[in-house]
Short mmCIF file of C-alpha atoms in Angstrom, two decimals:
data_model
loop_
_atom_site.label_atom_id
_atom_site.label_comp_id
_atom_site.label_asym_id
_atom_site.label_seq_id
_atom_site.Cartn_x
_atom_site.Cartn_y
_atom_site.Cartn_z
CA MET A 277 15.66 -21.31 93.99
CA SER A 278 18.72 -19.06 94.33
CA ASN A 279 18.58 -15.64 95.98
CA THR A 280 19.25 -13.96 92.66
CA GLU A 281 16.23 -15.47 90.90
CA PRO A 282 13.59 -13.27 92.63
CA LEU A 283 15.71 -10.22 91.78
CA LYS A 284 15.90 -11.29 88.13
CA MET A 285 12.14 -11.85 88.02
CA GLU A 286 11.51 -8.44 89.58
CA SER A 287 13.87 -6.82 87.08
CA LEU A 288 12.14 -8.62 84.19
CA LEU A 289 8.71 -7.45 85.36
CA ASP A 290 9.98 -3.88 85.72
CA HIS A 291 11.25 -3.94 82.14
CA LEU A 292 7.98 -5.37 80.83
CA VAL A 293 6.06 -2.61 82.61
CA GLU A 294 8.35 -0.04 81.01
CA ILE A 295 8.00 -1.58 77.52
CA THR A 296 4.20 -1.55 77.66
CA GLY A 297 4.08 1.95 79.10
CA HIS A 298 5.24 3.70 75.91
CA ARG A 299 3.12 5.17 73.13
CA ASP A 300 6.04 5.88 70.84
CA HIS A 301 7.97 3.47 68.59
CA ASP A 302 11.39 4.99 69.35
CA LEU A 303 10.86 4.83 73.11
CA LEU A 304 9.53 1.29 72.73
CA ASP A 305 12.67 0.32 70.78
CA ILE A 306 14.91 1.93 73.38
CA SER A 307 13.16 0.24 76.30
CA VAL A 308 13.33 -3.23 74.77
CA MET A 309 17.04 -2.84 74.02
CA SER A 310 17.67 -1.57 77.54
CA ALA A 311 15.85 -4.63 78.89
CA LEU A 312 17.97 -6.96 76.78
CA ILE A 313 21.21 -5.23 77.72
CA ASN A 314 20.40 -5.12 81.44
CA MET A 315 19.06 -8.66 81.59
CA VAL A 316 21.70 -10.27 79.38
CA GLY A 317 24.64 -7.85 79.44
CA VAL A 318 25.21 -7.72 75.69
CA ALA A 319 28.02 -5.62 74.25
CA GLU A 320 25.88 -3.69 71.78
CA ALA A 321 22.43 -3.75 70.22
CA ARG A 322 20.60 -2.12 67.33
CA VAL A 323 17.06 -1.96 66.04
CA LEU A 324 17.27 -2.08 62.26
CA GLU A 325 14.55 -1.28 59.75
CA LEU A 326 14.23 -2.89 56.33
CA PHE A 327 12.99 -0.73 53.47
CA GLN A 328 12.85 -0.60 49.69
CA ALA A 329 14.81 2.09 47.84
CA ARG A 330 16.41 2.32 44.43
CA GLY A 331 14.91 -1.04 43.52
CA GLU A 332 16.61 -3.04 46.29
CA LEU A 333 16.04 -4.02 49.89
CA LEU A 334 18.13 -1.92 52.27
CA VAL A 335 18.86 -2.00 55.99
CA ARG A 336 19.61 0.92 58.30
CA PRO A 337 19.67 1.44 62.09
CA ARG A 338 16.63 3.09 63.62
CA VAL A 339 17.71 3.03 67.26
CA TRP A 340 21.06 1.95 68.62
CA ILE A 341 23.15 2.10 71.77
CA ALA A 342 26.85 2.93 71.64
CA ASN A 343 29.18 4.00 74.44
CA GLY A 344 26.28 4.15 76.85
CA LYS A 345 24.34 6.67 74.73
CA VAL A 346 21.12 6.14 72.82
CA TYR A 347 20.83 7.35 69.24
CA THR A 348 17.74 7.39 67.05
CA ILE A 349 17.16 8.16 63.40
CA GLU A 350 14.55 10.76 64.37
CA ASN A 351 16.85 12.59 66.79
CA GLU A 352 19.69 12.64 64.31
CA MET A 353 17.34 13.83 61.56
CA LEU A 354 18.80 11.16 59.27
CA ALA A 355 16.39 11.67 56.43
CA SER A 356 18.24 10.40 53.39
CA ASP A 357 17.39 7.12 51.73
CA THR A 358 20.88 5.74 52.34
CA GLY A 359 21.22 2.32 53.84
CA GLU A 360 23.23 -0.84 53.34
CA PRO A 361 22.00 -3.59 51.00
CA ILE A 362 20.61 -6.48 53.01
CA VAL A 363 23.15 -8.79 51.34
CA ALA A 364 25.78 -7.10 53.53
CA TYR A 365 24.18 -9.00 56.43
CA PRO A 366 24.30 -12.70 55.45
CA GLY A 367 23.06 -13.80 58.86
CA LEU A 368 19.94 -11.67 58.54
CA VAL A 369 19.36 -12.88 54.98
CA ALA A 370 19.64 -16.51 56.11
CA CYS A 371 17.36 -15.91 59.09
CA ILE A 372 14.59 -14.42 56.93
CA ALA A 373 15.04 -16.94 54.11
CA GLN A 374 14.70 -19.81 56.59
CA ARG A 375 11.80 -18.04 58.34
CA LYS A 376 13.48 -18.36 61.73
CA ASN A 377 12.72 -16.40 64.89
CA ARG A 378 16.43 -16.10 65.64
CA PHE A 379 19.76 -16.79 63.97
CA GLU A 380 23.26 -16.80 65.48
CA GLU A 381 26.48 -16.19 63.60
CA MET A 382 30.15 -15.68 64.46
CA ARG A 383 31.59 -12.30 63.54
CA GLU A 384 35.20 -11.37 64.33
CA GLN A 385 35.28 -13.49 67.51
CA GLN A 386 31.92 -12.13 68.60
CA HIS A 387 28.49 -13.73 68.54
CA ALA A 388 25.80 -11.86 66.63
CA LEU A 389 22.17 -12.74 67.24
CA TRP A 390 19.57 -11.74 64.65
CA ILE A 391 15.96 -11.53 65.81
CA PRO A 392 13.49 -10.51 63.10
CA ILE A 393 10.13 -9.10 64.18
CA TRP A 394 7.62 -11.04 62.10
CA GLN A 395 4.30 -9.28 61.49
CA ASN A 396 1.75 -10.50 58.95
CA ASP A 397 4.32 -12.80 57.38
CA LYS A 398 6.71 -9.90 56.74
CA VAL A 399 9.79 -8.40 58.40
CA SER A 400 10.27 -4.64 58.53
CA THR A 401 12.14 -4.52 61.84
CA CYS A 402 14.99 -6.63 63.16
CA LEU A 403 17.11 -6.63 66.30
CA GLU A 404 20.84 -7.21 66.11
CA ILE A 405 22.47 -8.16 69.41
CA VAL A 406 26.22 -8.67 69.69
CA HIS A 407 27.78 -10.55 72.59
CA ASP A 408 31.25 -11.86 73.42
CA LYS A 409 30.08 -15.45 74.00
CA PRO A 410 27.20 -17.73 72.97
CA PHE A 411 23.87 -17.16 74.67
CA PRO A 412 22.75 -20.04 76.94
CA MET A 413 19.32 -21.54 76.25
CA HIS A 414 17.63 -20.10 79.35
CA THR A 415 18.85 -16.63 78.36
CA LEU A 416 17.47 -17.08 74.86
CA GLN A 417 14.12 -18.09 76.35
CA VAL A 418 13.99 -14.93 78.48
CA MET A 419 14.90 -12.83 75.46
CA GLU A 420 12.21 -14.47 73.34
CA GLY A 421 9.64 -13.76 76.04
CA ILE A 422 10.62 -10.07 76.13
CA LEU A 423 10.54 -9.87 72.34
CA SER A 424 7.11 -11.50 72.16
CA VAL A 425 5.76 -8.70 74.36
CA TYR A 426 7.63 -6.17 72.21
CA ARG A 427 6.24 -7.64 68.98
CA ASN A 428 2.65 -7.67 70.23
CA TYR A 429 2.87 -4.16 71.63
CA GLN A 430 4.46 -2.86 68.46
CA SER A 431 1.47 -4.24 66.54
CA LEU A 432 -0.93 -2.43 68.88
CA LEU A 433 0.95 0.84 68.41
CA GLU A 434 0.95 0.40 64.65
CA TYR A 435 -2.81 -0.23 64.66
CA SER A 436 -3.51 2.87 66.75
CA GLU A 437 -1.45 5.06 64.40
CA ARG A 438 -3.20 4.07 61.17
CA ASP A 439 -6.26 5.39 59.39
CA SER A 440 -8.72 2.50 59.14
CA LEU A 441 -9.74 3.19 55.51
CA THR A 442 -6.46 3.99 53.74
CA GLY A 443 -3.90 2.42 56.07
CA LEU A 444 -1.94 5.68 56.10
CA LEU A 445 -0.81 7.30 59.33
CA ASN A 446 -3.70 9.17 60.98
CA ARG A 447 -4.22 12.77 62.13
CA LYS A 448 -3.41 12.02 65.77
CA THR A 449 -0.06 10.54 64.73
CA PHE A 450 0.64 13.56 62.53
CA ASP A 451 0.01 15.95 65.42
CA GLU A 452 2.46 14.05 67.63
CA ARG A 453 5.22 13.49 65.06
CA PHE A 454 5.08 16.94 63.51
CA ALA A 455 5.16 18.64 66.90
CA ARG A 456 8.25 16.60 67.76
CA LEU A 457 9.91 17.30 64.40
CA ALA A 458 9.16 21.03 64.62
CA SER A 459 10.47 21.16 68.21
CA ALA A 460 13.72 19.52 67.13
CA LYS A 461 13.99 22.02 64.30
CA PHE A 462 13.31 24.93 66.63
CA ALA A 463 16.06 23.72 68.97
CA GLU A 464 18.67 23.90 66.21
CA HIS A 465 20.93 26.94 66.49
CA LYS A 466 21.99 28.20 63.09
CA GLU A 467 23.62 31.46 62.14
CA ASP A 468 21.28 31.90 59.17
CA ASP A 469 17.92 30.12 58.91
CA ARG A 470 17.19 31.51 55.46
CA ARG A 471 17.12 28.77 52.81
CA ARG A 472 18.98 28.86 49.53
CA SER A 473 17.63 26.84 46.64
CA ASP A 474 20.56 24.37 46.86
CA ASP A 475 20.10 23.70 50.61
CA LYS A 476 18.43 20.54 51.79
CA SER A 477 15.42 21.04 54.02
CA GLN A 478 12.44 19.22 55.47
CA TRP A 479 9.14 19.97 53.73
CA LEU A 480 5.49 19.80 54.64
CA ALA A 481 2.82 19.45 51.95
CA VAL A 482 -0.97 19.49 52.19
CA VAL A 483 -2.88 17.62 49.47
CA ASP A 484 -6.57 17.97 48.66
CA ILE A 485 -8.56 15.91 46.14
CA ASP A 486 -10.24 18.33 43.72
CA HIS A 487 -14.06 18.29 43.59
CA PHE A 488 -14.23 15.31 45.93
CA LYS A 489 -17.73 16.24 47.12
CA ARG A 490 -18.88 15.90 43.52
CA VAL A 491 -17.49 12.35 43.43
CA ASN A 492 -19.53 11.41 46.51
CA ASP A 493 -22.67 13.15 45.25
CA VAL A 494 -22.56 11.67 41.74
CA PHE A 495 -21.12 8.20 42.29
CA GLY A 496 -21.82 7.54 45.98
CA HIS A 497 -19.65 7.15 49.07
CA LEU A 498 -18.42 3.66 48.18
CA TYR A 499 -16.74 5.01 45.05
CA GLY A 500 -15.58 8.00 47.07
CA ASP A 501 -13.89 5.65 49.52
CA GLU A 502 -12.29 3.80 46.62
CA VAL A 503 -10.86 7.08 45.31
CA LEU A 504 -9.38 7.78 48.75
CA ILE A 505 -7.81 4.31 48.88
CA LEU A 506 -6.35 4.61 45.37
CA VAL A 507 -4.96 8.10 46.01
CA ALA A 508 -3.37 6.70 49.20
CA ASN A 509 -1.76 3.93 47.13
CA ILE A 510 -0.40 6.49 44.66
CA LEU A 511 0.99 8.49 47.57
CA ARG A 512 2.84 5.42 48.88
CA ALA A 513 4.29 4.72 45.44
CA SER A 514 5.35 8.33 44.87
CA PHE A 515 7.44 8.94 48.00
CA ARG A 516 10.39 7.38 49.78
CA SER A 517 10.16 5.01 52.73
CA GLN A 518 11.53 7.64 55.14
CA ASP A 519 8.94 10.23 54.10
CA ARG A 520 5.76 10.20 56.16
CA ILE A 521 2.26 10.29 54.67
CA PHE A 522 -0.88 10.99 56.70
CA ARG A 523 -4.59 11.08 56.04
CA PHE A 524 -5.42 14.36 57.69
CA GLY A 525 -9.19 14.04 57.38
CA GLY A 526 -11.80 13.69 54.67
CA GLU A 527 -10.12 14.12 51.29
CA GLU A 528 -7.05 15.87 52.71
CA PHE A 529 -3.60 14.32 53.11
CA VAL A 530 -0.33 15.61 54.58
CA ILE A 531 3.23 14.68 53.57
CA LEU A 532 6.44 15.15 55.55
CA LEU A 533 9.22 15.11 52.96
CA ARG A 534 12.65 14.57 54.46
CA ALA A 535 15.99 16.18 53.57
CA THR A 536 15.86 17.30 49.98
CA THR A 537 16.37 20.51 47.98
CA LEU A 538 13.60 22.83 46.89
CA LYS A 539 14.13 21.76 43.30
CA ASP A 540 13.81 18.07 44.14
CA ALA A 541 10.86 18.65 46.46
CA ARG A 542 8.97 20.43 43.71
CA MET A 543 9.84 17.65 41.26
CA VAL A 544 8.61 14.93 43.63
CA PHE A 545 5.36 16.74 44.42
CA GLU A 546 4.74 17.46 40.75
CA ARG A 547 5.40 13.82 39.85
CA PHE A 548 2.80 12.74 42.40
CA ARG A 549 0.27 15.22 40.99
CA GLN A 550 0.87 13.83 37.50
CA ASN A 551 0.58 10.24 38.73
CA VAL A 552 -2.89 10.99 40.09
CA GLU A 553 -3.91 12.88 36.94
CA LYS A 554 -2.85 9.97 34.69
CA HIS A 555 -4.55 7.30 36.77
CA THR A 556 -7.95 5.98 35.64
CA PHE A 557 -10.25 5.61 38.63
CA PRO A 558 -12.96 2.92 38.24
CA GLN A 559 -16.35 4.41 37.33
CA VAL A 560 -15.17 7.91 38.28
CA GLY A 561 -12.57 8.34 35.52
CA GLN A 562 -10.08 11.17 36.03
CA VAL A 563 -9.32 12.66 39.44
CA THR A 564 -6.90 15.50 40.17
CA VAL A 565 -5.29 16.90 43.30
CA SER A 566 -4.06 20.30 44.44
CA LEU A 567 -0.97 20.59 46.63
CA GLY A 568 0.61 23.35 48.70
CA PHE A 569 3.97 23.00 50.42
CA ALA A 570 6.29 24.92 52.70
CA ALA A 571 9.68 24.44 54.34
CA ILE A 572 9.81 23.20 57.92
CA THR A 573 11.64 26.04 59.63
CA GLN A 574 11.99 27.19 63.22
CA GLU A 575 8.42 28.47 63.21
CA THR A 576 5.75 26.78 65.33
CA PRO A 577 3.88 23.75 63.91
CA VAL A 578 0.67 25.78 63.50
CA VAL A 579 2.49 28.45 61.47
CA ILE A 580 4.26 25.94 59.23
CA LEU A 581 1.08 24.02 58.51
CA GLY A 582 -0.66 27.34 57.90
CA HIS A 583 1.92 28.24 55.25
CA ALA A 584 1.37 24.97 53.37
CA ASP A 585 -2.38 25.38 53.71
CA GLN A 586 -2.28 28.91 52.29
CA ALA A 587 -0.35 27.60 49.28
CA LEU A 588 -2.96 24.84 48.87
CA TYR A 589 -5.80 27.35 48.91
CA HIS A 590 -4.04 29.43 46.28
CA ALA A 591 -3.78 26.32 44.08
CA LYS A 592 -7.46 25.53 44.55
CA ASP A 593 -8.58 29.13 43.97
CA HIS A 594 -6.53 29.43 40.78
CA GLY A 595 -7.51 26.42 38.69
CA ARG A 596 -6.75 23.40 40.90
CA ASN A 597 -4.60 20.43 39.75
CA GLN A 598 -1.34 22.23 40.51
CA VAL A 599 1.53 22.45 43.00
CA CYS A 600 2.26 25.74 44.82
CA HIS A 601 5.17 26.72 47.05
CA TYR A 602 4.40 29.13 49.89
CA ASP A 603 7.62 31.19 49.84
CA GLU A 604 7.43 31.73 46.09
CA LEU A 605 3.82 32.90 46.34
CA VAL A 606 4.80 35.38 49.07
CA GLU A 607 7.80 36.65 47.07
CA GLN A 608 5.60 37.15 44.02
CA GLY A 609 3.01 39.01 46.07
CA LEU A 610 0.33 36.43 45.25
CA ILE A 611 -0.53 35.70 48.88
CA GLN A 612 -0.10 37.58 52.13
CA VAL A 613 1.58 36.27 55.26
CA GLY A 614 -1.16 35.01 57.57
CA GLY A 615 -3.73 34.95 54.79
CA LYS A 616 -6.52 32.49 53.98
CA GLN A 617 -6.22 28.95 55.31
CA SER A 618 -8.56 26.14 56.27
CA GLU A 619 -10.28 25.72 59.63
CA SER A 620 -8.30 22.51 60.20
CA VAL A 621 -5.14 24.56 60.70
CA GLU A 622 -6.78 26.64 63.40
CA GLU A 623 -7.87 23.44 65.13
CA LEU A 624 -4.42 21.83 65.00
CA PHE A 625 -3.18 20.85 68.48
CA PHE A 626 -6.23 22.53 70.02
CA ASP A 627 -8.87 19.81 69.52
#
């Protein structure tokens, strides 16, 4: 055994400890790429996500390293649905089509290694590693070992972030992600934080199923659970892959809508409301939802959620089955700043 082998083993163990020490997908992505770069010395690496938009499968970077600096889609607030068609990456297409765990291709005198992360027979994440020469077999074996740990730990993180009934992101995950998003927003220095109707913004919406207690009382909790699952499915179908949807608790859901205008946000929320209204729920029949939304500004997370919640309560107190925007209600004098909101807002981040 050479003198360098114990050092390599120690370095590998250190990286594995770091990988399994994270409770955040971005940090997990960064740590696994750092391990691959430090252990193998690759020129560049990216974690790519695959997503559906505009009727086609697209690819975009989620975390990447360039010029010694780490970039993430969350930090850059890249919230559009832009991405490159997967056909722009023939090596990745071939790798997935052939159901391989890795695929090498030559690209402008460089070697690109594609490593899809298979989970439940699907690929939503892929690593792209570029190197100036082919990877020897023992290096590939080390990399596969690291990625096996990464894949398994990513599955554990995904499981811990999901609501067991609907499969949507859970309340705990909302608290963490929204606090991070609001902090990033608060850190932005802008000359004028006031929003014009043609400006793109981030939006937070609170959704409540109308008369849900009546569904449980009349039809039973099994049908109530089915309503929750079907509403969750409609939510998934109504929003983009980069938007985030959470089951906040009971019959309440929360949506983080990324980078769009007020006009488009209202259109998307209204389309979702109509999709629920038009859907026929087994045994129950028609179900409707009320929705309140507000812009994510430089206010604190509790204040922003409170604004959306006030708009929701106005919708529920004035006929239900409607979409209400907080700022418009304030401008029209229909609600007061700091007015009625649910107890869940007061409990946010203080449980």
